[in-house]
Amino acid sequence: MMWSKQRPQHPLNGVVDPSQDISEGRRLARPRGNEPQLRAQPRASGEAPLALVLGATGYVGGRLVPRLLTGGYRVRVVARSVERIKALPWSDNVDIIHGDAQDRETMRRATQGVDVIYFLIHSMSSNTGFSSIDHSIAENVASNAHDAGVRRIVYLGGLHPENVKLSPHLASRTEVGEILLGSGVPTVVLQAGVIIGSGSASFEMIRHLTEVLPYMPAPKWVKNRIQPIAVRDVLFYLLAAARLDPSINRAFDIGGPDVFRYSEMMNGYAAEAGLPPRVIAALPVLTPRLASHWVGLVTPVPRKIARPLVESLQHECVVKNRDIDSAVPLPEDGLTTYRDAVRLALGRIAVDDVETSWVDARIANAPSDPLPSDPDWAGRKVFVAQNEKASTASTADVWEVITQIGGKTGWYSASFLWGVRGFIDRVAGGVGLRRGRRSMKALSAGDALDVWRVEHLEPGKLLRLRAEMLLPGDAWLELGVEPHADGSRYWQRAIFFPRGLTGRLYWASMLPFHALIFERMARRITILAEEKSTNS
């Protein structure tokens, strides 16, 4: 297929027709530029409307909240981890309800006085019970929204064909939409396919598959037609949906102006990234299970997350109609083309300005899980490996080195051993080291950091990381600094709560490597901090 700067789309059925010229009609394709702005409609009293965002720490939710605030809404969020919310730049401007969307009392409090609910929650678990959890949350939200007199629910679902057997995750999203549509509260279900934007799981799949593999055996679904949509256009539709007439209670397909085969999307990415065209051979023998293993090894997206994404790609995800255009007028400059969306995403990545990432959506651990502050007698055995280094560097310089750890910087010691451990985790279905970090300039509680996640952060004092690699136990790594004599004292602790005999044997087998890795890490961090102090 030949790539052009902008491909026209048939205005009636949403499918690309290269011979069709729609220049005389409304432009579906938008050139790069600023996002269209939509402002809230005030209540009759003149008070700003209140929006409840469920899934505010996720990829889309984390971008929607600041746009709601800018658009004149008051915003409320529900969070299992208040600390995760408080680490976000807009946290001081939102009302935070601590709790779980499955809990009826939490949702009763959360829905009081709300005008619009944004339902952006969807389980990406591979466990068999994910569908019942999705349904339970939807039913809880629906009943409480009705009781509270909420005026509108907006749900981001999945684009799918009709009258075919859907993958479990796509079917669950469709069923959640049906539950909300039957709630008695005017509901809009926006059904989107592949979302393209810096940090989205779908974009990272395309990006890494294309960059890593110039020659690629691929599943037969790479020949399926896909209608991607830029994340900025998803946000545009989400904001617009809150303003629709109360009589509208239905699902709408949303998609960008282009329809491509998945293989063509990969070569479109290659063109924007300055790479030669990729040779892609579709093989009928690659099952979703095998394909998800393959994606998990090549991309930062772990197998458990890749599986539902791969399963959804077995279906042709193309907009069936453009009914949405009669309810929501297109932006003045049209929608964003696929190539422009890729270009915008690469631009954000190049300047380390990724607003949110797919890894932000991981659910925090349950409160009953052990914490590194628990004493040994609190119910579980704990192993600790600790290192300390006195330094002439200031605490500020040591802290700066600490917060630059991971991602492109690495772990300051034994890079090969870290790489081997990450590879083993990937092969076993874990997250591995490919996730990197959202930004090399900023670090917040809840951020993914290679095989770790930032669990707690006290600026200038303590960084606590919780392991998300596959382990026979629970592990943390703490890095801290405090004033000492004429400089500072750097300290670090590796903490491990083993599960059974396997966990104890694992810790014993790792001790020789810990002695090598952690001692070098402590020494390297203090050396870099002292160099920084000397240069300043």
XYZ file of C-alpha atoms in Angstrom:
536
model
C 0.000 0.000 0.000
C 1.294 3.483 -0.850
C 1.311 5.950 2.012
C 0.042 9.476 1.533
C 0.062 12.455 3.836
C -3.693 12.216 4.309
C -6.086 9.479 3.271
C -9.749 10.348 2.666
C -12.525 8.369 4.297
C -15.944 7.636 2.897
C -18.299 9.874 4.885
C -21.112 7.315 5.084
C -19.569 4.003 6.046
C -16.284 5.124 7.579
C -14.138 2.937 5.318
C -11.223 4.346 3.368
C -11.939 4.671 -0.340
C -8.836 6.008 -2.137
C -10.925 7.010 -5.143
C -13.359 9.101 -3.120
C -12.711 12.822 -2.745
C -14.504 14.344 0.227
C -12.800 17.721 0.050
C -16.151 19.346 -0.666
C -17.605 17.979 2.592
C -16.513 18.212 6.192
C -12.872 17.444 6.767
C -12.415 14.273 8.778
C -8.639 14.596 8.930
C -6.996 17.214 11.117
C -3.413 18.418 10.696
C -1.163 18.563 13.725
C -1.878 21.375 16.126
C -3.562 22.289 19.366
C -6.408 20.195 20.734
C -9.944 21.564 20.313
C -11.296 23.069 23.527
C -14.749 22.271 24.953
C -16.040 24.045 28.038
C -18.544 22.809 30.600
C -22.154 23.942 30.583
C -22.838 25.532 33.999
C -25.749 24.375 36.128
C -28.878 26.523 36.205
C -27.573 27.973 39.476
C -24.397 29.070 37.724
C -22.328 26.549 39.683
C -19.743 24.522 37.778
C -20.888 20.943 37.044
C -19.283 18.069 38.959
C -17.651 15.204 37.024
C -16.805 11.885 38.681
C -13.909 10.110 36.946
C -13.524 6.381 37.578
C -10.108 5.255 36.381
C -8.409 8.617 36.896
C -4.936 7.086 37.219
C -5.249 5.177 33.954
C -3.939 6.108 30.526
C -7.056 7.954 29.322
C -8.347 9.039 32.737
C -5.054 10.675 33.664
C -5.342 12.870 30.565
C -9.058 13.547 30.890
C -8.981 14.987 34.422
C -6.805 18.048 33.672
C -8.873 18.780 30.555
C -12.072 18.658 32.591
C -10.563 21.091 35.075
C -9.426 23.402 32.288
C -12.897 23.136 30.739
C -14.604 24.460 33.861
C -15.654 21.264 35.647
C -15.257 20.406 39.274
C -13.749 16.916 39.422
C -14.057 14.034 41.875
C -12.079 10.799 41.666
C -12.259 7.429 43.418
C -8.934 5.858 44.344
C -7.766 2.775 46.193
C -4.414 4.529 46.624
C -4.800 8.145 47.729
C -1.029 8.535 47.668
C -1.004 7.660 43.967
C -3.513 10.459 43.275
C -1.688 12.972 45.470
C 1.468 12.439 43.420
C -0.289 13.732 40.283
C 0.047 17.418 39.312
C -3.705 18.084 39.432
C -4.399 16.369 42.770
C -4.901 19.615 44.726
C -7.746 20.562 42.387
C -9.876 17.417 42.737
C -12.039 15.839 45.421
C -10.620 12.416 46.340
C -12.836 9.589 47.596
C -10.785 6.777 49.110
C -12.307 3.407 48.292
C -13.106 0.769 45.700
C -15.577 1.072 42.830
C -16.926 -2.374 43.752
C -17.923 -1.133 47.207
C -21.501 0.157 47.394
C -20.871 2.652 50.203
C -17.871 4.103 48.353
C -19.957 4.663 45.239
C -22.881 6.046 47.239
C -20.600 8.768 48.624
C -18.842 9.303 45.311
C -22.013 9.866 43.254
C -23.637 12.449 45.535
C -24.160 15.735 43.677
C -22.493 14.444 40.507
C -23.609 15.642 37.064
C -21.604 13.282 34.855
C -19.746 10.032 35.502
C -16.835 8.981 33.304
C -16.522 5.192 33.505
C -12.971 4.390 32.347
C -12.405 1.155 34.270
C -11.714 -2.154 32.551
C -9.845 -5.150 33.879
C -6.908 -6.315 31.748
C -6.357 -9.365 33.942
C -6.037 -12.773 32.326
C -7.803 -14.385 35.282
C -11.105 -16.083 34.523
C -12.997 -13.913 37.018
C -12.280 -10.560 35.391
C -15.669 -10.427 33.658
C -17.640 -10.812 36.894
C -15.562 -8.031 38.460
C -16.289 -5.748 35.493
C -20.009 -6.522 35.749
C -20.056 -5.997 39.517
C -18.467 -2.558 39.187
C -20.826 -1.578 36.356
C -23.919 -2.641 38.299
C -22.724 -0.802 41.409
C -22.054 2.385 39.450
C -25.348 2.126 37.550
C -27.554 1.700 40.625
C -25.834 4.416 42.653
C -25.831 6.825 39.707
C -29.581 6.319 39.304
C -30.250 6.783 43.028
C -28.116 9.948 43.140
C -29.841 11.547 40.144
C -26.716 11.679 37.994
C -27.531 13.320 34.655
C -25.107 11.485 32.346
C -22.786 8.463 32.231
C -20.002 8.312 29.629
C -18.312 4.947 29.080
C -15.292 4.232 26.882
C -15.878 0.788 25.378
C -14.327 -1.206 22.554
C -15.000 -1.031 18.823
C -16.238 -4.413 17.599
C -18.065 -6.110 14.709
C -21.662 -7.275 15.035
C -22.957 -10.858 15.071
C -19.614 -12.563 15.713
C -18.204 -14.266 18.785
C -16.058 -11.671 20.526
C -12.920 -12.231 22.575
C -13.606 -12.478 26.332
C -12.308 -8.981 27.078
C -14.118 -7.329 24.175
C -17.321 -9.178 25.098
C -16.991 -8.012 28.694
C -16.599 -4.392 27.624
C -19.702 -4.697 25.450
C -21.682 -6.185 28.339
C -20.567 -3.393 30.682
C -21.868 -0.873 28.148
C -25.229 -2.660 28.076
C -25.466 -2.585 31.881
C -24.841 1.165 31.930
C -27.272 1.814 29.061
C -29.951 0.026 31.077
C -29.288 2.008 34.252
C -32.040 4.576 33.734
C -29.351 7.288 33.567
C -28.762 8.783 30.079
C -25.622 7.005 28.925
C -23.247 7.368 25.998
C -20.983 4.436 25.154
C -18.056 5.486 22.955
C -16.651 2.425 21.179
C -13.015 2.981 20.180
C -10.499 0.660 18.570
C -6.712 1.048 18.666
C -5.819 4.266 20.504
C -2.660 5.964 19.239
C -0.755 8.246 21.573
C 2.523 8.435 23.458
C 2.431 5.809 26.186
C -0.640 3.861 25.021
C -0.296 0.066 25.131
C -1.434 -0.274 21.507
C 1.068 2.332 20.329
C 3.909 0.722 22.301
C 3.085 -2.637 20.695
C 3.270 -1.123 17.211
C 6.364 0.897 18.052
C 8.494 -1.902 19.465
C 7.402 -4.607 17.042
C 8.318 -2.281 14.184
C 11.608 -1.042 15.628
C 12.904 -4.416 16.805
C 11.883 -6.712 13.929
C 12.665 -5.689 10.320
C 11.554 -9.163 9.193
C 8.594 -10.539 11.036
C 6.519 -13.727 11.061
C 3.152 -12.545 12.312
C -0.336 -13.863 13.098
C -2.896 -13.723 10.315
C -4.689 -10.861 12.072
C -2.036 -8.439 10.787
C -4.137 -8.489 7.609
C -7.281 -7.385 9.456
C -8.571 -3.859 8.923
C -8.192 -1.492 11.862
C -9.518 2.044 12.305
C -7.191 3.691 14.825
C -7.985 6.903 16.656
C -5.644 9.468 18.198
C -5.881 9.805 21.966
C -6.546 13.540 21.541
C -9.658 12.696 19.512
C -10.812 10.187 22.131
C -10.542 12.971 24.714
C -12.469 15.319 22.408
C -15.363 12.848 22.172
C -15.323 12.138 25.912
C -15.605 15.843 26.704
C -18.296 16.386 24.080
C -20.380 13.427 25.289
C -21.059 15.141 28.618
C -22.854 17.956 26.781
C -25.243 15.790 24.740
C -29.028 16.063 25.001
C -30.468 13.940 27.861
C -32.616 12.053 25.338
C -29.516 10.378 23.872
C -28.943 6.950 25.407
C -26.933 4.797 23.014
C -23.572 3.546 21.804
C -21.519 5.355 19.154
C -18.556 4.048 17.164
C -15.620 6.460 17.115
C -12.565 6.221 14.899
C -10.034 8.336 13.081
C -10.099 9.209 9.363
C -7.942 6.237 8.275
C -8.531 2.502 7.920
C -5.471 0.269 7.515
C -4.429 -3.297 7.934
C -2.354 -3.781 11.084
C 0.704 -4.535 8.950
C 0.175 -1.229 7.132
C 0.009 0.588 10.454
C 3.390 -0.889 11.353
C 4.901 0.307 8.095
C 3.267 3.696 8.608
C 5.062 3.884 11.945
C 8.312 2.837 10.252
C 7.961 5.680 7.750
C 7.419 8.267 10.502
C 10.309 6.873 12.555
C 12.688 6.963 9.580
C 12.933 3.170 9.326
C 12.898 1.118 6.114
C 9.679 -0.764 5.293
C 9.179 -3.934 7.332
C 8.707 -7.347 5.727
C 5.738 -8.983 7.451
C 4.682 -12.566 6.695
C 1.259 -13.596 8.015
C 1.234 -17.150 9.387
C -1.996 -19.032 10.174
C -0.362 -21.108 12.937
C 0.193 -18.357 15.517
C -2.604 -18.614 18.086
C -3.478 -15.668 20.380
C -1.649 -17.460 23.185
C 1.548 -17.851 21.148
C 1.227 -14.346 19.719
C 0.893 -12.825 23.196
C 4.103 -14.631 24.261
C 5.813 -13.201 21.188
C 4.542 -9.672 21.881
C 5.567 -10.028 25.529
C 9.146 -10.874 24.583
C 9.593 -8.163 21.950
C 7.680 -5.218 23.436
C 7.359 -3.627 26.908
C 3.775 -4.926 27.121
C 3.809 -8.088 29.289
C 2.069 -11.230 28.157
C -0.890 -10.839 30.541
C -1.660 -7.388 29.121
C -0.778 -8.354 25.529
C -3.198 -11.307 25.512
C -6.462 -9.266 25.552
C -4.990 -6.763 23.077
C -3.993 -9.558 20.702
C -7.381 -11.259 21.069
C -9.211 -8.044 20.155
C -7.108 -7.716 16.987
C -8.568 -10.981 15.698
C -11.653 -8.936 14.796
C -11.826 -6.267 12.108
C -12.318 -3.104 14.144
C -13.817 -0.585 11.724
C -16.426 2.095 12.411
C -19.779 0.767 11.154
C -21.349 4.206 10.771
C -20.637 7.829 11.606
C -23.786 8.520 13.609
C -21.570 10.285 16.128
C -21.106 13.130 13.617
C -24.772 14.126 13.903
C -24.513 14.298 17.695
C -20.989 15.717 18.011
C -19.820 18.038 15.217
C -16.289 17.341 14.087
C -13.536 19.652 15.341
C -13.061 22.652 13.063
C -9.856 21.167 11.647
C -11.144 17.583 11.508
C -9.831 14.444 13.182
C -6.175 13.455 13.460
C -4.734 11.154 10.793
C -2.855 8.036 11.867
C 0.461 9.362 10.568
C -0.016 12.652 12.412
C -0.931 10.787 15.605
C 2.268 8.727 15.334
C 4.291 11.873 14.652
C 2.806 13.617 17.679
C 3.514 10.605 19.894
C 7.126 10.338 18.719
C 7.554 14.052 19.342
C 6.356 13.665 22.938
C 8.669 10.715 23.507
C 11.640 12.567 22.007
C 11.343 15.425 24.516
C 10.482 13.115 27.448
C 7.012 14.615 27.804
C 4.717 11.570 27.992
C 1.654 12.742 29.907
C 0.388 9.281 30.916
C 1.366 5.719 30.094
C -0.396 2.344 29.950
C 1.691 1.228 32.938
C -0.001 3.888 35.102
C -3.202 1.844 35.129
C -1.951 -1.033 37.232
C -4.047 -1.544 40.343
C -2.317 -1.027 43.676
C -1.756 -4.000 45.961
C -4.300 -4.865 48.586
C -3.927 -3.290 52.045
C -3.488 -6.780 53.529
C -0.229 -7.289 51.634
C 2.927 -7.016 53.771
C 4.776 -3.740 53.997
C 8.553 -3.337 54.408
C 7.932 -1.617 57.751
C 6.258 -4.747 59.180
C 8.376 -6.374 61.917
C 9.598 -9.928 61.461
C 7.098 -11.184 64.036
C 4.070 -9.631 62.261
C 3.198 -12.930 60.614
C 5.789 -13.535 57.897
C 9.506 -14.102 57.635
C 11.492 -11.203 56.166
C 14.988 -11.076 54.648
C 16.919 -7.796 54.365
C 20.125 -6.873 52.542
C 21.347 -3.395 53.504
C 24.153 -1.164 52.242
C 25.341 2.249 53.433
C 27.871 4.747 52.111
C 29.044 8.006 53.643
C 29.575 10.701 51.040
C 30.926 14.213 50.749
C 28.090 15.022 48.324
C 25.102 17.039 49.451
C 21.819 15.254 50.142
C 20.309 17.137 47.183
C 22.920 15.767 44.770
C 22.562 12.215 46.080
C 18.784 12.491 45.776
C 19.051 13.681 42.173
C 21.118 10.602 41.284
C 18.644 8.328 43.090
C 15.654 9.694 41.185
C 17.360 9.210 37.812
C 17.605 5.443 38.322
C 16.091 2.986 35.854
C 15.014 3.349 32.245
C 17.804 4.576 29.992
C 20.042 5.301 33.005
C 20.010 1.715 34.206
C 20.604 0.534 37.757
C 24.145 1.791 38.328
C 25.640 -1.705 38.530
C 25.948 -5.058 36.767
C 23.806 -4.089 33.781
C 24.233 -7.553 32.290
C 22.832 -9.260 35.401
C 19.883 -6.854 35.519
C 19.269 -7.617 31.855
C 19.339 -11.375 32.448
C 16.893 -11.052 35.366
C 14.577 -8.918 33.247
C 14.727 -11.391 30.357
C 13.889 -14.314 32.649
C 10.908 -12.372 33.944
C 9.702 -11.648 30.392
C 9.982 -15.298 29.366
C 7.962 -16.277 32.439
C 5.241 -13.789 31.490
C 6.281 -10.901 33.738
C 6.888 -7.237 32.943
C 10.674 -7.372 32.455
C 12.914 -4.333 32.024
C 11.430 -3.079 28.743
C 8.790 -0.930 30.467
C 11.438 1.646 31.330
C 9.993 4.734 32.971
C 7.396 7.294 31.901
C 9.780 10.248 32.189
C 13.497 10.578 32.850
C 12.886 14.014 34.383
C 10.123 13.262 36.878
C 9.250 10.437 39.243
C 5.985 10.086 41.175
C 4.323 7.546 43.435
C 2.643 4.920 41.268
C 5.069 5.274 38.346
C 6.379 2.091 36.741
C 10.155 1.758 36.853
C 11.292 -1.249 34.803
C 10.401 -4.294 36.960
C 9.504 -2.065 39.911
C 6.772 0.425 40.795
C 7.225 3.539 42.911
C 5.237 2.740 46.044
C 6.322 5.649 48.229
C 8.363 8.774 47.657
C 9.511 11.362 50.197
C 11.319 14.025 48.140
C 14.904 14.418 49.259
C 14.685 11.457 51.640
C 13.268 8.125 50.481
C 12.343 6.209 47.323
C 10.555 2.902 47.940
C 10.066 0.542 45.004
C 7.852 -2.524 45.012
C 8.798 -5.417 42.735
C 6.341 -6.373 39.983
C 8.512 -9.170 38.613
C 7.378 -12.762 39.112
C 8.744 -13.879 42.491
C 8.055 -16.527 45.152
C 7.330 -13.720 47.606
C 7.023 -9.935 47.923
C 10.017 -7.647 47.421
C 10.926 -3.995 47.856
C 13.976 -1.876 47.214
C 14.432 1.261 49.309
C 16.937 3.989 48.451
C 17.406 6.886 50.847
C 19.677 9.727 51.880
C 20.104 11.776 55.058
C 22.495 14.486 56.281
C 25.707 13.142 57.790
C 28.794 14.980 59.084
C 29.964 17.328 56.303
C 27.985 15.588 53.609
C 25.415 12.835 53.490
C 24.775 9.175 54.159
C 23.299 7.082 51.357
C 21.531 3.860 52.327
C 19.591 1.159 50.528
C 17.635 -1.918 51.608
C 16.500 -4.917 49.607
C 13.535 -6.440 51.467
C 11.969 -9.815 50.726
C 8.975 -11.598 52.280
C 9.310 -15.208 51.048
C 6.426 -17.555 50.300
C 7.149 -21.042 51.591
C 10.304 -23.042 51.032
C 10.591 -21.877 47.415
C 10.859 -18.263 48.545
C 13.576 -19.056 51.074
C 15.582 -21.029 48.513
C 15.190 -18.174 46.026
C 16.620 -15.652 48.506
C 19.547 -17.938 49.329
C 20.329 -18.415 45.628
C 20.320 -14.648 45.067
C 22.686 -13.735 47.919
C 25.920 -13.938 45.842
C 24.381 -11.703 43.178
C 23.003 -9.271 45.770
C 26.485 -8.854 47.240
C 27.796 -7.907 43.806
C 24.884 -5.798 42.549
C 23.895 -3.805 45.613
C 27.397 -2.987 46.845
C 28.323 -1.659 43.392
C 25.041 0.244 43.178
C 25.674 2.055 46.466
C 29.246 2.890 45.492
C 28.283 4.128 42.021
C 25.448 6.335 43.297
C 27.722 8.096 45.804
C 30.506 8.531 43.220
C 28.108 10.133 40.722
C 26.685 12.386 43.435
C 30.172 13.523 44.476
C 31.067 14.274 40.855
C 27.879 16.319 40.604
C 28.743 18.252 43.789
C 32.288 18.913 42.561
C 31.104 20.158 39.160
C 28.542 22.471 40.725
